[in-house]
CSV table of C-alpha atoms (C1' of nucleotides) in Angstrom, one decimal:
chain,number,residue,atom,x,y,z
A,1366,MET,CA,4.0,37.6,12.1
A,1367,ARG,CA,4.1,36.5,8.5
A,1368,SER,CA,1.7,34.3,6.7
A,1369,ALA,CA,2.7,31.5,4.3
A,1370,ALA,CA,3.2,32.5,0.7
A,1371,PHE,CA,1.7,29.4,-0.9
A,1372,ASP,CA,-2.0,28.4,-1.2
A,1373,ARG,CA,-2.5,25.7,1.3
A,1374,GLU,CA,-5.4,24.0,-0.5
A,1375,GLN,CA,-3.5,24.0,-3.8
A,1376,VAL,CA,-0.5,22.5,-2.1
A,1377,LEU,CA,-2.5,19.8,-0.4
A,1378,ARG,CA,-4.3,18.9,-3.7
A,1379,ALA,CA,-0.9,18.5,-5.4
A,1380,ALA,CA,0.3,16.3,-2.5
A,1381,MET,CA,-2.9,14.3,-2.7
A,1382,ASN,CA,-2.2,13.5,-6.3
A,1383,ALA,CA,1.4,12.6,-5.7
A,1384,PHE,CA,0.3,10.2,-2.9
A,1385,MET,CA,-2.4,8.7,-5.1
A,1386,GLU,CA,0.1,8.1,-8.0
A,1387,LYS,CA,2.6,6.1,-6.0
A,1388,GLY,CA,1.2,5.5,-2.6
A,1389,TYR,CA,2.5,7.0,0.6
A,1390,ASN,CA,5.7,4.9,1.0
A,1391,LYS,CA,6.8,5.2,-2.6
A,1392,THR,CA,6.3,8.9,-2.7
A,1393,SER,CA,9.6,10.6,-1.8
A,1394,MET,CA,10.0,14.1,-0.5
A,1395,GLN,CA,11.6,14.8,-3.8
A,1396,ASP,CA,8.3,13.9,-5.5
A,1397,LEU,CA,6.4,16.0,-3.0
A,1398,LYS,CA,8.8,18.9,-3.5
A,1399,ARG,CA,8.3,18.7,-7.3
A,1400,ALA,CA,4.5,18.3,-7.0
A,1401,THR,CA,4.0,21.2,-4.6
A,1402,ASN,CA,6.7,23.5,-5.7
A,1403,LEU,CA,7.7,23.9,-2.1
A,1404,HIS,CA,11.2,23.6,-0.8
A,1405,PRO,CA,11.8,21.0,1.8
A,1406,GLY,CA,12.1,23.6,4.6
A,1407,SER,CA,8.7,25.0,3.8
A,1408,ILE,CA,7.1,21.7,3.8
A,1409,TYR,CA,8.6,20.9,7.2
A,1410,CYS,CA,7.8,24.3,8.5
A,1411,ALA,CA,4.1,24.0,7.5
A,1412,PHE,CA,3.4,20.3,8.0
A,1413,GLU,CA,6.1,19.1,10.4
A,1414,ASN,CA,7.1,16.0,8.2
A,1415,LYS,CA,6.0,13.7,5.5
A,1416,LYS,CA,3.4,12.0,7.6
A,1417,GLY,CA,2.0,15.4,8.7
A,1418,LEU,CA,1.6,16.3,5.0
A,1419,LEU,CA,-0.2,13.1,4.4
A,1420,LEU,CA,-2.6,13.7,7.3
A,1421,ALA,CA,-3.3,17.3,6.1
A,1422,ALA,CA,-3.8,16.0,2.5
A,1423,LEU,CA,-6.2,13.3,3.8
A,1424,GLU,CA,-8.2,15.9,5.6
A,1425,GLN,CA,-8.4,18.1,2.5
A,1426,TYR,CA,-9.3,15.1,0.4
A,1427,ASN,CA,-12.1,14.2,2.7
A,1428,GLN,CA,-13.4,17.7,2.6
A,1429,ASP,CA,-13.3,17.8,-1.2
A,1430,ARG,CA,-15.0,14.4,-1.6
A,1431,THR,CA,-17.7,15.2,1.0
A,1432,ALA,CA,-18.6,18.3,-1.0
A,1433,GLU,CA,-18.6,16.3,-4.2
A,1434,LEU,CA,-20.8,13.6,-2.6
A,1435,LYS,CA,-23.3,16.2,-1.4
A,1436,ASP,CA,-23.4,17.8,-4.8
A,1437,ILE,CA,-24.2,14.5,-6.5
A,1438,PHE,CA,-27.2,13.9,-4.2
A,1439,ALA,CA,-28.3,17.5,-4.3
A,1440,ALA,CA,-28.5,17.3,-8.1
A,1441,GLN,CA,-31.1,14.5,-7.9
A,1442,SER,CA,-34.7,14.9,-7.0
A,1443,ARG,CA,-34.9,11.5,-5.2
A,1444,ALA,CA,-32.4,10.0,-2.9
A,1445,LYS,CA,-32.4,6.7,-4.8
A,1446,SER,CA,-31.4,8.4,-8.0
A,1447,GLY,CA,-28.7,10.2,-6.1
A,1448,LEU,CA,-27.4,6.8,-4.9
A,1449,GLN,CA,-27.5,5.5,-8.5
A,1450,ALA,CA,-25.6,8.6,-9.7
A,1451,TYR,CA,-23.1,8.2,-6.9
A,1452,LEU,CA,-22.4,4.6,-7.8
A,1453,ASP,CA,-22.2,5.6,-11.5
A,1454,SER,CA,-19.5,8.1,-10.6
A,1455,ILE,CA,-17.5,5.5,-8.7
A,1456,VAL,CA,-17.8,3.1,-11.6
A,1457,SER,CA,-16.4,5.7,-14.0
A,1458,GLU,CA,-13.6,6.4,-11.6
A,1459,CYS,CA,-12.8,2.6,-11.4
A,1460,ILE,CA,-13.0,2.3,-15.2
A,1461,SER,CA,-10.8,5.2,-16.0
A,1462,GLY,CA,-7.8,3.5,-14.5
A,1463,ASP,CA,-6.5,7.0,-13.6
A,1464,PRO,CA,-4.7,6.7,-10.3
A,1465,THR,CA,-5.6,10.2,-9.3
A,1466,GLN,CA,-9.3,9.2,-9.5
A,1467,ALA,CA,-8.8,6.5,-6.9
A,1468,CYS,CA,-9.8,7.0,-3.3
A,1469,LEU,CA,-7.0,8.3,-1.2
A,1470,SER,CA,-8.7,7.3,2.0
A,1471,GLN,CA,-9.0,3.7,0.9
A,1472,LYS,CA,-5.4,3.7,-0.3
A,1473,ALA,CA,-4.3,5.0,3.0
A,1474,ILE,CA,-6.5,2.5,4.9
A,1475,ASN,CA,-4.8,-0.3,3.0
A,1476,GLU,CA,-1.3,1.0,3.2
A,1477,ILE,CA,-0.8,2.6,6.6
A,1478,ALA,CA,-3.8,2.3,8.9
A,1479,GLN,CA,-2.3,-0.9,10.3
A,1480,GLN,CA,1.1,0.8,10.9
A,1481,ASP,CA,0.2,4.1,12.3
A,1482,ASP,CA,-2.4,4.8,15.0
A,1483,GLU,CA,-2.8,8.5,14.3
A,1484,ALA,CA,-3.6,7.8,10.6
A,1485,GLN,CA,-5.8,4.9,11.7
A,1486,GLY,CA,-7.8,7.3,13.9
A,1487,VAL,CA,-8.3,9.8,11.1
A,1488,LEU,CA,-9.3,7.2,8.6
A,1489,SER,CA,-11.6,5.4,10.9
A,1490,ASN,CA,-13.3,8.7,11.7
A,1491,GLN,CA,-13.7,9.6,8.0
A,1492,CYS,CA,-15.2,6.2,7.4
A,1493,THR,CA,-17.7,6.8,10.2
A,1494,LEU,CA,-18.7,10.2,8.8
A,1495,TRP,CA,-19.2,8.7,5.3
A,1496,GLN,CA,-21.3,6.0,6.8
A,1497,ARG,CA,-23.4,8.4,8.7
A,1498,PHE,CA,-24.1,10.4,5.6
A,1499,MET,CA,-25.1,7.2,3.8
A,1500,CYS,CA,-27.4,6.3,6.7
A,1501,GLU,CA,-29.3,9.6,6.1
A,1502,VAL,CA,-29.5,8.7,2.5
A,1503,PHE,CA,-31.1,5.4,3.2
A,1504,GLY,CA,-33.5,7.0,5.7
A,1505,GLN,CA,-34.5,9.3,2.9
A,1506,ILE,CA,-34.9,6.5,0.4
A,1507,GLU,CA,-37.1,4.6,2.8
A,1508,ARG,CA,-39.3,7.7,3.2
A,1509,GLU,CA,-39.6,7.8,-0.6
A,1510,GLY,CA,-40.7,4.1,-0.5
A,1511,GLY,CA,-37.6,2.9,-2.4
A,1512,LEU,CA,-36.6,0.1,0.0
A,1513,ILE,CA,-38.0,-3.4,0.0
A,1514,GLY,CA,-36.6,-5.4,2.9
A,1515,GLU,CA,-36.5,-4.9,6.7
A,1516,ARG,CA,-32.8,-4.0,7.2
A,1517,SER,CA,-31.9,-0.8,9.1
A,1518,ALA,CA,-30.4,2.2,7.3
A,1519,GLU,CA,-27.2,1.6,9.2
A,1520,GLN,CA,-26.9,-2.0,8.0
A,1521,ARG,CA,-27.5,-0.8,4.5
A,1522,ALA,CA,-24.9,1.9,4.7
A,1523,GLN,CA,-22.4,-0.6,6.0
A,1524,SER,CA,-23.1,-3.0,3.2
A,1525,LEU,CA,-22.9,-0.2,0.6
A,1526,ILE,CA,-19.5,1.0,1.9
A,1527,VAL,CA,-18.1,-2.5,2.0
A,1528,GLY,CA,-19.3,-3.0,-1.5
A,1529,ILE,CA,-17.7,0.2,-2.7
A,1530,TYR,CA,-14.4,-0.7,-1.0
A,1531,GLY,CA,-14.6,-4.1,-2.7
A,1532,LEU,CA,-15.5,-2.7,-6.1
A,1533,ARG,CA,-12.5,-0.4,-6.0
A,1534,THR,CA,-10.2,-3.2,-5.1
A,1535,TYR,CA,-11.7,-5.7,-7.6
A,1536,SER,CA,-11.5,-3.2,-10.4
A,1537,GLN,CA,-7.7,-3.1,-10.1
A,1538,ALA,CA,-7.5,-6.9,-10.7
A,1539,GLN,CA,-10.4,-7.2,-13.2
A,1540,LYS,CA,-10.6,-4.3,-15.6
A,1541,ASP,CA,-13.6,-5.2,-17.8
A,1542,PRO,CA,-15.9,-2.1,-17.7
A,1543,LYS,CA,-19.0,-4.2,-18.3
A,1544,VAL,CA,-18.2,-6.4,-15.3
A,1545,ILE,CA,-17.5,-3.4,-13.0
A,1546,SER,CA,-20.8,-1.7,-13.9
A,1547,ALA,CA,-22.7,-4.9,-13.6
A,1548,ILE,CA,-21.4,-5.4,-10.1
A,1549,ALA,CA,-22.3,-1.9,-9.1
A,1550,ARG,CA,-25.8,-2.4,-10.4
A,1551,GLN,CA,-26.1,-5.5,-8.3
A,1552,LEU,CA,-24.8,-3.7,-5.3
A,1553,LEU,CA,-27.4,-1.0,-5.6
A,1554,ASN,CA,-30.0,-3.7,-5.9
A,1555,ASP,CA,-28.8,-5.7,-2.9
A,1556,VAL,CA,-28.5,-2.7,-0.7
A,1557,CYS,CA,-32.1,-1.5,-1.3
A,1558,LYS,CA,-33.6,-5.0,-0.8
B,1445,MET,CA,25.8,-28.5,-10.2
B,1446,ARG,CA,24.8,-27.7,-6.7
B,1447,SER,CA,21.3,-27.3,-5.2
B,1448,ALA,CA,20.3,-24.5,-2.8
B,1449,ALA,CA,20.9,-25.1,0.8
B,1450,PHE,CA,17.7,-23.4,2.0
B,1451,ASP,CA,14.1,-24.7,2.0
B,1452,ARG,CA,12.4,-22.7,-0.7
B,1453,GLU,CA,8.9,-22.9,0.7
B,1454,GLN,CA,10.1,-22.0,4.2
B,1455,VAL,CA,11.9,-19.0,2.8
B,1456,LEU,CA,8.9,-17.9,0.8
B,1457,ARG,CA,6.6,-18.2,3.8
B,1458,ALA,CA,9.0,-16.0,5.8
B,1459,ALA,CA,9.1,-13.5,3.0
B,1460,MET,CA,5.3,-13.5,2.8
B,1461,ASN,CA,5.0,-12.7,6.4
B,1462,ALA,CA,7.5,-9.9,6.1
B,1463,PHE,CA,5.6,-8.4,3.2
B,1464,MET,CA,2.3,-8.7,5.0
B,1465,GLU,CA,3.7,-7.0,8.1
B,1466,LYS,CA,4.9,-3.8,6.4
B,1467,GLY,CA,3.7,-4.0,2.8
B,1468,TYR,CA,6.0,-4.4,-0.2
B,1469,ASN,CA,7.6,-0.9,-0.3
B,1470,LYS,CA,8.2,-0.6,3.4
B,1471,THR,CA,9.8,-4.0,3.6
B,1472,SER,CA,13.6,-3.5,3.1
B,1473,MET,CA,16.0,-6.1,2.0
B,1474,GLN,CA,17.4,-6.0,5.5
B,1475,ASP,CA,13.9,-7.0,6.8
B,1476,LEU,CA,13.9,-9.8,4.2
B,1477,LYS,CA,17.4,-10.9,5.0
B,1478,ARG,CA,16.4,-11.1,8.7
B,1479,ALA,CA,13.1,-12.9,8.0
B,1480,THR,CA,14.5,-15.5,5.6
B,1481,ASN,CA,18.0,-15.9,7.2
B,1482,LEU,CA,19.4,-15.6,3.7
B,1483,HIS,CA,22.3,-13.3,2.8
B,1484,PRO,CA,21.6,-10.7,0.1
B,1485,GLY,CA,23.6,-12.6,-2.5
B,1486,SER,CA,21.6,-15.7,-2.0
B,1487,ILE,CA,18.3,-13.8,-2.4
B,1488,TYR,CA,19.5,-12.3,-5.6
B,1489,CYS,CA,20.9,-15.6,-6.8
B,1490,ALA,CA,17.6,-17.4,-6.2
B,1491,PHE,CA,15.0,-14.7,-7.0
B,1492,GLU,CA,16.8,-12.1,-9.0
B,1493,ASN,CA,15.7,-9.1,-7.0
B,1494,LYS,CA,13.2,-7.9,-4.4
B,1495,LYS,CA,10.3,-7.9,-6.8
B,1496,GLY,CA,11.2,-11.4,-7.9
B,1497,LEU,CA,11.0,-12.5,-4.3
B,1498,LEU,CA,7.6,-10.9,-4.0
B,1499,LEU,CA,6.3,-12.6,-7.1
B,1500,ALA,CA,7.6,-16.0,-5.9
B,1501,ALA,CA,6.0,-15.3,-2.4
B,1502,LEU,CA,2.8,-14.4,-4.1
B,1503,GLU,CA,2.7,-17.6,-6.0
B,1504,GLN,CA,3.5,-19.6,-2.8
B,1505,TYR,CA,0.8,-17.7,-1.0
B,1506,ASN,CA,-1.8,-18.4,-3.5
B,1507,GLN,CA,-0.9,-22.1,-3.5
B,1508,ASP,CA,-1.1,-22.3,0.3
B,1509,ARG,CA,-4.4,-20.4,0.4
B,1510,THR,CA,-6.0,-22.4,-2.4
B,1511,ALA,CA,-5.2,-25.6,-0.5
B,1512,GLU,CA,-6.7,-24.1,2.7
B,1513,LEU,CA,-9.8,-23.0,0.7
B,1514,LYS,CA,-10.4,-26.5,-0.7
B,1515,ASP,CA,-9.9,-28.0,2.8
B,1516,ILE,CA,-12.6,-25.8,4.3
B,1517,PHE,CA,-15.1,-26.8,1.6
B,1518,ALA,CA,-14.0,-30.5,1.8
B,1519,ALA,CA,-14.7,-30.5,5.5
B,1520,GLN,CA,-18.4,-29.7,5.0
B,1521,SER,CA,-21.1,-32.0,3.6
B,1522,ARG,CA,-22.9,-29.3,1.8
B,1523,ALA,CA,-21.4,-26.5,-0.3
B,1524,LYS,CA,-23.5,-23.8,1.4
B,1525,SER,CA,-22.1,-24.8,4.8
B,1526,GLY,CA,-18.6,-24.7,3.2
B,1527,LEU,CA,-19.3,-21.1,2.1
B,1528,GLN,CA,-20.5,-20.2,5.6
B,1529,ALA,CA,-17.4,-21.8,7.1
B,1530,TYR,CA,-15.2,-20.0,4.6
B,1531,LEU,CA,-16.7,-16.6,5.5
B,1532,ASP,CA,-16.4,-17.4,9.2
B,1533,SER,CA,-12.7,-18.0,8.7
B,1534,ILE,CA,-12.3,-14.7,6.9
B,1535,VAL,CA,-14.2,-12.9,9.6
B,1536,SER,CA,-11.9,-14.4,12.3
B,1537,GLU,CA,-8.9,-13.3,10.3
B,1538,CYS,CA,-10.3,-9.7,10.1
B,1539,ILE,CA,-11.1,-9.7,13.7
B,1540,SER,CA,-7.7,-11.0,14.8
B,1541,GLY,CA,-6.0,-7.8,13.6
B,1542,ASP,CA,-2.9,-9.9,13.0
B,1543,PRO,CA,-1.2,-8.5,9.9
B,1544,THR,CA,0.1,-12.0,8.9
B,1545,GLN,CA,-3.5,-13.2,8.7
B,1546,ALA,CA,-4.4,-10.5,6.1
B,1547,CYS,CA,-4.5,-11.4,2.4
B,1548,LEU,CA,-1.2,-10.9,0.7
B,1549,SER,CA,-2.9,-10.9,-2.8
B,1550,GLN,CA,-5.3,-8.1,-1.8
B,1551,LYS,CA,-2.5,-6.1,-0.2
B,1552,ALA,CA,-0.5,-6.4,-3.4
B,1553,ILE,CA,-3.4,-5.5,-5.6
B,1554,ASN,CA,-3.8,-2.3,-3.6
B,1555,GLU,CA,-0.1,-1.5,-3.3
B,1556,ILE,CA,1.5,-2.5,-6.6
B,1557,ALA,CA,-0.9,-3.7,-9.2
B,1558,GLN,CA,-1.3,-0.3,-10.6
B,1559,GLN,CA,2.5,0.3,-10.8
B,1560,ASP,CA,3.8,-3.0,-12.1
B,1561,ASP,CA,2.4,-4.8,-15.1
B,1562,GLU,CA,4.0,-8.2,-14.2
B,1563,ALA,CA,2.5,-8.1,-10.7
B,1564,GLN,CA,-0.8,-7.0,-12.1
B,1565,GLY,CA,-0.9,-10.0,-14.4
B,1566,VAL,CA,-0.1,-12.5,-11.7
B,1567,LEU,CA,-2.7,-10.9,-9.3
B,1568,SER,CA,-5.4,-10.7,-12.0
B,1569,ASN,CA,-4.8,-14.3,-12.8
B,1570,GLN,CA,-5.0,-15.4,-9.1
B,1571,CYS,CA,-8.2,-13.4,-8.8
B,1572,THR,CA,-9.7,-15.2,-11.8
B,1573,LEU,CA,-8.8,-18.6,-10.5
B,1574,TRP,CA,-10.3,-17.8,-7.1
B,1575,GLN,CA,-13.5,-16.6,-8.9
B,1576,ARG,CA,-13.6,-19.8,-11.0
B,1577,PHE,CA,-13.5,-21.9,-7.9
B,1578,MET,CA,-16.3,-19.9,-6.3
B,1579,CYS,CA,-18.3,-20.3,-9.5
B,1580,GLU,CA,-18.1,-24.1,-9.0
B,1581,VAL,CA,-19.2,-23.7,-5.4
B,1582,PHE,CA,-22.3,-21.7,-6.4
B,1583,GLY,CA,-23.0,-24.3,-9.0
B,1584,GLN,CA,-22.9,-26.9,-6.3
B,1585,ILE,CA,-25.1,-24.9,-3.9
B,1586,GLU,CA,-27.6,-24.4,-6.7
B,1587,ARG,CA,-27.8,-28.2,-7.2
B,1588,GLU,CA,-28.3,-28.5,-3.5
B,1589,GLY,CA,-31.3,-26.2,-3.8
B,1590,GLY,CA,-29.6,-23.5,-1.6
B,1591,LEU,CA,-30.1,-20.5,-4.0
B,1592,ILE,CA,-33.2,-18.3,-4.3
B,1593,GLY,CA,-32.9,-15.8,-7.1
B,1594,GLU,CA,-32.0,-16.0,-10.8
B,1595,ARG,CA,-28.5,-14.8,-10.9
B,1596,SER,CA,-25.7,-16.8,-12.6
B,1597,ALA,CA,-23.0,-18.6,-10.5
B,1598,GLU,CA,-20.5,-16.2,-12.1
B,1599,GLN,CA,-22.3,-13.1,-10.9
B,1600,ARG,CA,-22.7,-14.5,-7.5
B,1601,ALA,CA,-19.0,-15.4,-7.4
B,1602,GLN,CA,-18.1,-11.8,-8.5
B,1603,SER,CA,-20.3,-10.3,-5.8
B,1604,LEU,CA,-18.8,-12.6,-3.2
B,1605,ILE,CA,-15.3,-11.7,-4.0
B,1606,VAL,CA,-16.1,-8.0,-4.1
B,1607,GLY,CA,-17.7,-8.4,-0.7
B,1608,ILE,CA,-14.7,-10.2,0.7
B,1609,TYR,CA,-12.3,-7.5,-0.6
B,1610,GLY,CA,-14.6,-4.9,0.9
B,1611,LEU,CA,-14.9,-6.6,4.2
B,1612,ARG,CA,-11.1,-6.9,4.6
B,1613,THR,CA,-10.7,-3.2,3.8
B,1614,TYR,CA,-13.6,-2.1,6.0
B,1615,SER,CA,-12.3,-4.1,9.0
B,1616,GLN,CA,-9.2,-2.1,9.0
B,1617,ALA,CA,-11.2,1.1,9.5
B,1618,GLN,CA,-13.9,-0.3,11.8
B,1619,LYS,CA,-12.8,-2.9,14.2
B,1620,ASP,CA,-16.0,-3.9,16.0
B,1621,PRO,CA,-16.1,-7.7,15.7
B,1622,LYS,CA,-19.9,-7.8,15.9
B,1623,VAL,CA,-20.2,-5.4,13.0
B,1624,ILE,CA,-17.7,-7.4,10.9
B,1625,SER,CA,-19.5,-10.7,11.4
B,1626,ALA,CA,-22.9,-9.1,10.8
B,1627,ILE,CA,-21.7,-7.8,7.5
B,1628,ALA,CA,-20.4,-11.2,6.6
B,1629,ARG,CA,-23.7,-12.8,7.4
B,1630,GLN,CA,-25.5,-10.3,5.2
B,1631,LEU,CA,-23.0,-10.9,2.5
B,1632,LEU,CA,-23.8,-14.7,2.6
B,1633,ASN,CA,-27.4,-13.8,2.4
B,1634,ASP,CA,-27.2,-11.4,-0.5
B,1635,VAL,CA,-25.0,-13.8,-2.5
B,1636,CYS,CA,-27.4,-16.7,-2.2
B,1637,LYS,CA,-30.5,-14.6,-3.0
C,784,DG,C1',11.1,52.8,10.1
C,785,DG,C1',13.1,49.8,13.0
C,786,DA,C1',12.1,45.5,15.6
C,787,DT,C1',10.3,41.1,15.6
C,788,DA,C1',8.5,37.1,14.1
C,789,DT,C1',7.9,33.9,10.6
C,790,DC,C1',8.6,31.9,6.2
C,791,DT,C1',11.8,30.6,2.4
C,792,DT,C1',15.8,28.9,0.4
C,793,DG,C1',18.7,25.1,-0.9
C,794,DA,C1',22.8,23.0,0.4
C,795,DA,C1',24.3,19.7,3.8
C,796,DT,C1',23.6,15.5,6.7
C,797,DG,C1',23.7,10.9,8.0
C,798,DA,C1',21.0,7.0,7.7
C,799,DA,C1',18.9,3.5,5.0
C,800,DC,C1',18.2,1.7,0.6
C,801,DA,C1',18.6,-2.0,-3.3
C,802,DT,C1',22.0,-4.2,-5.5
C,803,DT,C1',26.8,-6.0,-6.8
C,804,DC,C1',30.8,-8.6,-6.5
C,805,DA,C1',34.9,-11.3,-5.7
C,806,DA,C1',36.3,-14.7,-2.8
C,807,DA,C1',35.2,-19.0,-0.4
C,808,DA,C1',32.6,-23.2,0.1
C,809,DA,C1',30.4,-27.1,-1.4
C,810,DA,C1',27.7,-30.2,-4.2
C,811,DG,C1',27.7,-33.4,-8.0
C,812,DA,C1',29.9,-35.5,-12.3
C,813,DG,C1',33.3,-38.4,-14.1
D,97,DC,C1',40.0,-37.4,-6.1
D,98,DT,C1',39.5,-33.5,-9.4
D,99,DC,C1',37.1,-30.6,-12.1
D,100,DT,C1',33.1,-27.9,-13.0
D,101,DT,C1',29.3,-25.5,-11.6
D,102,DT,C1',26.5,-23.3,-8.5
D,103,DT,C1',25.6,-21.3,-4.1
D,104,DT,C1',27.0,-18.7,-0.1
D,105,DT,C1',29.1,-15.1,2.2
D,106,DG,C1',29.3,-10.4,3.7
D,107,DA,C1',31.6,-6.3,2.8
D,108,DA,C1',31.4,-2.6,-0.5
D,109,DT,C1',28.9,0.4,-3.8
D,110,DG,C1',26.6,4.4,-5.1
D,111,DT,C1',22.1,6.1,-4.8
D,112,DT,C1',18.2,7.9,-2.7
D,113,DC,C1',15.9,8.8,1.4
D,114,DA,C1',13.7,12.0,5.1
D,115,DT,C1',15.2,15.6,7.7
D,116,DT,C1',17.9,19.7,9.4
D,117,DC,C1',19.7,24.2,9.5
D,118,DA,C1',21.8,28.7,9.0
D,119,DA,C1',21.3,32.4,6.2
D,120,DG,C1',18.4,35.5,3.8
D,121,DA,C1',13.8,37.5,2.7
D,122,DT,C1',9.6,39.5,3.9
D,123,DA,C1',5.3,40.5,6.2
D,124,DT,C1',3.2,42.6,10.3
D,125,DC,C1',3.3,45.3,14.5
D,126,DC,C1',4.3,49.4,17.2
DNA sequence: GGATATCTTGAATGAACATTCAAAAAAGAG
DNA sequence: CTCTTTTTTGAATGTTCATTCAAGATATCC
């Protein structure tokens, strides 16, 4: 037996960035070779093919973002402040205009979920997990007395996720930072009402 | 002089469908040749290149959708019913799962706005026009007494558009029709509050 | 210290790609 | 009808694509 010489996480993060810069279809194996410093044979040996590399990168991405998400909420004493901080972080990603700060999952949902059942399954699952986490957040906010209306935590989580997807798309067409943060503020408001 | 033998609108609608099925990058000139029944030379003669064909298709798409949008509102006696009917039509597009019922503008925003300034300009402009129309709608709803809160028509239009973008993305990850229509109902509610 | 198994290397492969072009066709002007 | 201008045709172009593979390198096991 012999173990791979490269650092898998490091390679996957490099691939993530490449995919985020150009999207899946526009990113060539040449780009991925350059980004990862791996020879074609090594990539195929480790990930089977280009799609396999995307799926592995998607998994790593979700793992990284989930950790980040939990950190943001852990850093706040109240769940509602956590939600606010989370939305702020998304706003600053949107405003930055940096492609590598976009959401790889969302990009993949838009570019390939419709075309590939395996990717669709992975992405659908990631979305569900994200929603489940947000459900818990709203449960916590409710216990803290931070909610006004009668909606279930699940409905709120759904609306929040829809709003975040929409915000990320909208910010690519309308780049005014004030508008983006105003929309995010309104979203926070709507979702707690 | 000699005029082109093909029907420009018909060709652009065929190209639209091709782009919606596979996305811009995955759609090859072969696909476009097949879809439009035009030879490569004719496409290049009329639209300069693949990107030119996309931009022309995008313009046609926006024209078609704008007409459709106005029809939906014209068919209702009150603006609020128009908005409801509009959201219903979007929900049924999302539920259908038919790629050719997706929004080409939104697909293009996600796939190429970041990479191409010309496309970004066109798409940003289309988004602004859409928002302006929705502003008028909310003005009308307000005059009809259908609004509750204090937000401006512009803010409401922004939130609506963000919600629609989000709904379209979300529906590619979560396909339950009941969930999709519930979210749309909530969106209508939030945006009139 | 072999033997074995696996990874690495990087050139080679053939397919698919966007685009070009020269020749043919045809529409409109006079 | 003829000339001019434009479109149409479809094969050809050269590039880039994802993938393969055989040879070489190296870790691990016994």
